[in-house]
Short mmCIF file of C-alpha atoms in Angstrom, two decimals:
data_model
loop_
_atom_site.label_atom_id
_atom_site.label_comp_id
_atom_site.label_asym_id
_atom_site.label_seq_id
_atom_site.Cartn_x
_atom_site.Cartn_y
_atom_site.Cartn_z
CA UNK A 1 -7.71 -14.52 77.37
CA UNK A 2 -8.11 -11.94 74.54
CA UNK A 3 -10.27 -9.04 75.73
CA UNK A 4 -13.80 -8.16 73.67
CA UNK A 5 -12.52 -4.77 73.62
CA UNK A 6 -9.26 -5.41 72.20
CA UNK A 7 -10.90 -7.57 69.30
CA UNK A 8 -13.12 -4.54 68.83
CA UNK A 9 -10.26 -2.49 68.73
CA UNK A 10 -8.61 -4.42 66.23
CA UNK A 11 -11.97 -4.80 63.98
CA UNK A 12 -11.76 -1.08 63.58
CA UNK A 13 -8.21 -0.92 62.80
CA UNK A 14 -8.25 -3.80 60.29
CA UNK A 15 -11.54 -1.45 58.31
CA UNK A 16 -9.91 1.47 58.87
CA UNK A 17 -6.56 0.23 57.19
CA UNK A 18 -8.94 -1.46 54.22
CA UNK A 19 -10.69 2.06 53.78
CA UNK A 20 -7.47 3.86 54.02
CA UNK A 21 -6.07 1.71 51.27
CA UNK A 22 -9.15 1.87 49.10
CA UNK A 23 -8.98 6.24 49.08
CA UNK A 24 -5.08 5.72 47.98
CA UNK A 25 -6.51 3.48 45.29
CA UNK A 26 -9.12 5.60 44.32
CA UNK A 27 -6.33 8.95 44.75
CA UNK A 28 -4.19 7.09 42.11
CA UNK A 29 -6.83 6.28 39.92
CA UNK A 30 -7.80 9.84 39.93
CA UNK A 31 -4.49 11.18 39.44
CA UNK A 32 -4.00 8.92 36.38
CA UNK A 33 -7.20 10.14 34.75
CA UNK A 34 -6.30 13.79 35.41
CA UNK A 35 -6.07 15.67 32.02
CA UNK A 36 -3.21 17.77 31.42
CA UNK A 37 -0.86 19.02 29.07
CA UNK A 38 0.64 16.44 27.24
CA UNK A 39 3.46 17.68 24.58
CA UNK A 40 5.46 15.77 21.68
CA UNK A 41 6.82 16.10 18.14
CA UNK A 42 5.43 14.39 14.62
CA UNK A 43 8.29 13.10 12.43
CA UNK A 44 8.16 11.62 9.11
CA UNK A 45 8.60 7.72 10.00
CA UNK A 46 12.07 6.73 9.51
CA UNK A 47 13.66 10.02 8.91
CA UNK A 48 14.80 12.91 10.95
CA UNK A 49 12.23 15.07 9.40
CA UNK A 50 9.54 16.80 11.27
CA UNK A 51 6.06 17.50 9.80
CA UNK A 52 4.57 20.71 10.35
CA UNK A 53 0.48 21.44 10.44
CA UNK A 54 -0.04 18.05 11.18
CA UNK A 55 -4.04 17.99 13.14
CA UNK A 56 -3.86 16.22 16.16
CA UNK A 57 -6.92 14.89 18.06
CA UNK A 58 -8.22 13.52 21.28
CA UNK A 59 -10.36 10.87 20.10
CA UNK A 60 -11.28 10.00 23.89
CA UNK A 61 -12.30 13.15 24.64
CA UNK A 62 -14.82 15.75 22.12
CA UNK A 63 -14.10 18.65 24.53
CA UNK A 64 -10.92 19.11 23.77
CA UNK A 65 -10.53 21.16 20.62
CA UNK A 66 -8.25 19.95 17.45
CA UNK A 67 -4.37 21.09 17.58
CA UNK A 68 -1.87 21.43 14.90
CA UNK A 69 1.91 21.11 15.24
CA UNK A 70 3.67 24.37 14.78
CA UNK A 71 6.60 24.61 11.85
CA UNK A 72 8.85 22.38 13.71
CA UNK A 73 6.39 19.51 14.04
CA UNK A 74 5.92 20.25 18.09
CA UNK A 75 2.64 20.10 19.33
CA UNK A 76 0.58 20.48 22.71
CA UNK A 77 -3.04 19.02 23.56
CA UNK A 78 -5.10 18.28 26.54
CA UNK A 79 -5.61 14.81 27.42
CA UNK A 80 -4.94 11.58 30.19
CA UNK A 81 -3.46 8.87 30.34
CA UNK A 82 -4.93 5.81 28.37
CA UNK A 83 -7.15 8.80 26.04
CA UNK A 84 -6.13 7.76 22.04
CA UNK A 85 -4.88 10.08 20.03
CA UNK A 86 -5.46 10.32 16.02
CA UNK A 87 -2.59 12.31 14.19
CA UNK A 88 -3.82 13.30 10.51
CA UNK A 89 -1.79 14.88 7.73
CA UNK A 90 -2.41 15.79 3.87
CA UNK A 91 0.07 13.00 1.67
CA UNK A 92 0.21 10.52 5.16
CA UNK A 93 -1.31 8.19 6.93
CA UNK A 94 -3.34 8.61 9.77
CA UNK A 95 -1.53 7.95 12.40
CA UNK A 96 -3.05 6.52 16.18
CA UNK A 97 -1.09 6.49 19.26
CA UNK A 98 -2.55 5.33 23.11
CA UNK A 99 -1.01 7.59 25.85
CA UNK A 100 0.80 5.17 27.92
CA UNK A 101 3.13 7.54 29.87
CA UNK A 102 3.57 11.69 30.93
CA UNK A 103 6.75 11.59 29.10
CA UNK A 104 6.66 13.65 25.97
CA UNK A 105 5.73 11.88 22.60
CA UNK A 106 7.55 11.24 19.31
CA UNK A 107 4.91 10.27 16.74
CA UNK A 108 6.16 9.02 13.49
CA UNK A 109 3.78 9.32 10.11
CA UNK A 110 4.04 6.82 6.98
CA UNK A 111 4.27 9.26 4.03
CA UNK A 112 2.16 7.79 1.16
CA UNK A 113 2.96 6.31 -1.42
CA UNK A 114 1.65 7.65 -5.18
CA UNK A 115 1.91 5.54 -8.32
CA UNK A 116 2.93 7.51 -11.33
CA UNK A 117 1.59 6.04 -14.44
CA UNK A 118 3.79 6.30 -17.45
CA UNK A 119 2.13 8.23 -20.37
CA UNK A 120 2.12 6.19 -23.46
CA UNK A 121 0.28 6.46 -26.59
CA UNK A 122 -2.16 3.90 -26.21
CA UNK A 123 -4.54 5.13 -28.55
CA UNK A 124 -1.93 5.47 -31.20
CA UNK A 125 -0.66 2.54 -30.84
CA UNK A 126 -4.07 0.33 -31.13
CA UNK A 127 -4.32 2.76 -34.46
CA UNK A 128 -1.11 1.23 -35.80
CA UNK A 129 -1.91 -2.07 -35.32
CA UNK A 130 -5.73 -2.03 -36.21
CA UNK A 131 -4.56 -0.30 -39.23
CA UNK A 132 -1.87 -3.18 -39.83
CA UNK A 133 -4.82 -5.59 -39.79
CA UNK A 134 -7.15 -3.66 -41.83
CA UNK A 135 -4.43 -3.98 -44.57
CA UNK A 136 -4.32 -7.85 -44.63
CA UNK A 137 -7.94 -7.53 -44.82
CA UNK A 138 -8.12 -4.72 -48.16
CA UNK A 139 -5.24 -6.82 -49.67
CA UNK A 140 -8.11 -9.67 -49.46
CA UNK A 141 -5.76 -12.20 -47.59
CA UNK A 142 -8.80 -12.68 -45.00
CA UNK A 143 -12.03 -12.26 -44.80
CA UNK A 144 -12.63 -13.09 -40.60
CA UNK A 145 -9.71 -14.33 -38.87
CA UNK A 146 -12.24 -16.58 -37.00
CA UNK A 147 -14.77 -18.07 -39.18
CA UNK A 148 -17.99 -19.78 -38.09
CA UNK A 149 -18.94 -23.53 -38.73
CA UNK A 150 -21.76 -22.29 -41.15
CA UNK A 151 -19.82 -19.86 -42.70
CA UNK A 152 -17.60 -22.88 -43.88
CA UNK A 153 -20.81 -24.82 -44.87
CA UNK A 154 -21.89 -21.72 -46.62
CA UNK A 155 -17.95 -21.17 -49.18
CA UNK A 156 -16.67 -24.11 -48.75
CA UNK A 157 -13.70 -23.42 -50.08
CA UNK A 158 -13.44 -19.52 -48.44
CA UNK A 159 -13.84 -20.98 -45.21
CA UNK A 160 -10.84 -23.42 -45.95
CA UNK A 161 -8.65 -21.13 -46.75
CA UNK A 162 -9.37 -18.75 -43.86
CA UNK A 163 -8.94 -21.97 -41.67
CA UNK A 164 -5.82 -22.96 -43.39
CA UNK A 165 -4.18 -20.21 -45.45
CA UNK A 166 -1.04 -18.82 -44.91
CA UNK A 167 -2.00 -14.86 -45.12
CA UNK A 168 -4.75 -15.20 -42.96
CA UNK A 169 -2.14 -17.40 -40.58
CA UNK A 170 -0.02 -14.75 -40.94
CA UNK A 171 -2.95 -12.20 -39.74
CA UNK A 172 -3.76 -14.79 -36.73
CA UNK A 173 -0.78 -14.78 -35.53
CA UNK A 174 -0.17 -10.39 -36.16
CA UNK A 175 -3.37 -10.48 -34.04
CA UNK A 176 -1.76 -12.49 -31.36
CA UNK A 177 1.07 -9.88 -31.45
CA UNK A 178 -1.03 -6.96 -31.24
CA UNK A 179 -3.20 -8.52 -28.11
CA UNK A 180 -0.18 -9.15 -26.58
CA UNK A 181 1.18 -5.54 -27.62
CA UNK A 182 -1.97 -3.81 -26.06
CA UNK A 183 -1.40 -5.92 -23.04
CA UNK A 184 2.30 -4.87 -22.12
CA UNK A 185 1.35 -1.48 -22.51
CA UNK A 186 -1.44 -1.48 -20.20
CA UNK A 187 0.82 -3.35 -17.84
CA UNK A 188 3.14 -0.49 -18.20
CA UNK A 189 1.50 1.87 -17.24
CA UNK A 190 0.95 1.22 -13.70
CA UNK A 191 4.57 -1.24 -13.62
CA UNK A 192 7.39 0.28 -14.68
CA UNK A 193 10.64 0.86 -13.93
CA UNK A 194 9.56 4.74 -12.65
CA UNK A 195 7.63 3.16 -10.37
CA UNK A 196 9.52 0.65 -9.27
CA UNK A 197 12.57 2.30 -8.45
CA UNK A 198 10.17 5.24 -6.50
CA UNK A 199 8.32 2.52 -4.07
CA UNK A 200 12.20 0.51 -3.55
CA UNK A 201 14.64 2.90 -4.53
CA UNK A 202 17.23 -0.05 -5.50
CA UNK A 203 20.27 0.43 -7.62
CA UNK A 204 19.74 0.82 -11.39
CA UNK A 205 22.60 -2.27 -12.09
CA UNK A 206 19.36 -4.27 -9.91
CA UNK A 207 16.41 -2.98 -11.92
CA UNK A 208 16.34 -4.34 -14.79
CA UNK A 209 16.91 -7.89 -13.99
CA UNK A 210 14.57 -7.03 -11.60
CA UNK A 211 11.99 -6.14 -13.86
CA UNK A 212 12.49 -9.40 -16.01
CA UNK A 213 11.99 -11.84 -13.23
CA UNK A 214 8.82 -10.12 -11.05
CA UNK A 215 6.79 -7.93 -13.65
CA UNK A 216 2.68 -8.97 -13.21
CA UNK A 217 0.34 -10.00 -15.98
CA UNK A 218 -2.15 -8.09 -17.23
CA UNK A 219 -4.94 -10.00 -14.99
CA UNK A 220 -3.01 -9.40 -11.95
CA UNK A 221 -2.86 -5.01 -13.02
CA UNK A 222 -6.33 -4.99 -13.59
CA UNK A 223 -7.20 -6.66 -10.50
CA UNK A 224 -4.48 -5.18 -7.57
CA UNK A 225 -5.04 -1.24 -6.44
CA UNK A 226 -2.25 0.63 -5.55
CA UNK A 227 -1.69 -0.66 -2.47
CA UNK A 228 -1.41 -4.26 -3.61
CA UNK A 229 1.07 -3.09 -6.33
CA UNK A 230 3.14 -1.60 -3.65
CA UNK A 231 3.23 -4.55 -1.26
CA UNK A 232 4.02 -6.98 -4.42
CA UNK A 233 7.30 -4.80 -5.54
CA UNK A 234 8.39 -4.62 -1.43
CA UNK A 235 7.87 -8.74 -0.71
CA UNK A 236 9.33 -9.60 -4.78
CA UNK A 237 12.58 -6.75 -4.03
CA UNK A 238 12.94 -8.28 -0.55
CA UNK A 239 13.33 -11.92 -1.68
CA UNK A 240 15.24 -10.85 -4.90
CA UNK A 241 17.89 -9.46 -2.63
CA UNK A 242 18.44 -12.63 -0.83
CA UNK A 243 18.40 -14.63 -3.18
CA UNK A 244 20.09 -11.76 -6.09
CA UNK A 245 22.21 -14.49 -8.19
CA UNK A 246 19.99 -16.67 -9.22
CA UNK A 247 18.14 -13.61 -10.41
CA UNK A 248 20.69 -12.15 -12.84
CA UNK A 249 20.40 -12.05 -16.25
CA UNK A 250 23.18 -13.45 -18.67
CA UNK A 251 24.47 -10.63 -20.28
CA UNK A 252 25.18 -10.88 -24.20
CA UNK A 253 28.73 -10.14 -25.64
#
């Protein structure tokens, strides 16, 4: 028969080996929460270049003051494991990274993207062709190049002839041009071949059939900010390239 005193005995040790285990628990937890010295390097994402002055800060902690990596892109801040991070640079993207290990950390920054618009003379341009209009109209070839029901009732035969005519056709259709002028010129602006070519950087003997097959209309321009232009020219470029021949243009002898 099993002794009361040995059970006892073996109460105590079965506690004491729960407490032991629970203070190596705790000792570990401690130890992973223990800020130190953490050190790494901020590169420019997908390139060998470092960035220099880039802020770093411990967004887990408001203690610890704001660093900055030296010329080399190095940098050293206080912090523990699981603490977040928040990397910040002028002409990049803020960058977040969770601290996962001690080993040192290589933080890579997404350099941003600007959209050069292409000077043209707009306002010139509208000139020439309101002026081009105003000259069917002193040459008396139209009097509105939209007249009104009642304006028809009104001069009879005025209103037939700017329904029907063939100057103030010919003005119609000049207006058509000139819309559609105005339009390509505003799309221009924002996508162009400049631009293009900057956000993909694909061969010239690419860009122009490129730019015949996936230029946006006018709506889309006014609509999309320059983050939607960018991620239409990277998803178009990346399924022109597969499927490239069935994109080129026939060239003329």
């Amino acid at each position: 028969m099993i002794s009361f005193v040995f059970l006892n005995q073996l109460y105590i040790y079965r506690r004491l080996s729960i407490l032991i285990a629970f203070f190596v628990c705790l000792t570990f937890s401690v130890s992973a929460q223990q800020v130190v010295y953490f050190k790494g390097v901020v590169f420019k994402k997908n390139s060998p270049v470092t960035i220099a002055f880039a802020s770093v800060t411990n967004l887990s902690r408001k203690n610890i003051p704001e660093v900055l990596s030296d010329n080399v892109g190095s940098f050293r801040i206080q912090a523990a494991i699981g603490d977040t991070l928040l990397f910040k640079k002028t002409e990049y993207t803020p960058q977040i990274v969770v601290i996962q290990s001690y080993s040192p950390l290589s933080v890579y920054m997404q350099a941003v993207i600007h959209l050069e618009q292409v000077t043209i003379k707009e306002v010139s341009k509208q000139k020439e062709l309101n002026d081009a209009l105003d000259n069917y109209k002193k040459k008396g070839q139209y009097y509105t190049l939209d007249p009104s029901v009642l304006s028809v009732l009104i001069s009879p035969l005025s209103g037939l002839y700017e329904l029907f005519g063939k100057a103030p056709a010919q003005a119609r259709k000049f207006q058509q041009y000139s819309k559609q002028e105005m339009e390509r010129i505003e799309v221009a602006k924002r996508y162009n071949k400049t631009v293009v070519k900057k956000i993909t950087n694909m061969p010239d003997e690419d860009l122009e059939d490129f730019m015949f097959n996936f230029t946006p209309n006018v709506e889309d321009i006014r609509a999309w900010t320059d983050y939607d232009i960018i991620s239409y020219v990277k998803r178009s470029y990346a399924y022109f390239k597969a499927n490239r021949n069935s994109y080129k243009l026939q060239k003329l002898n």
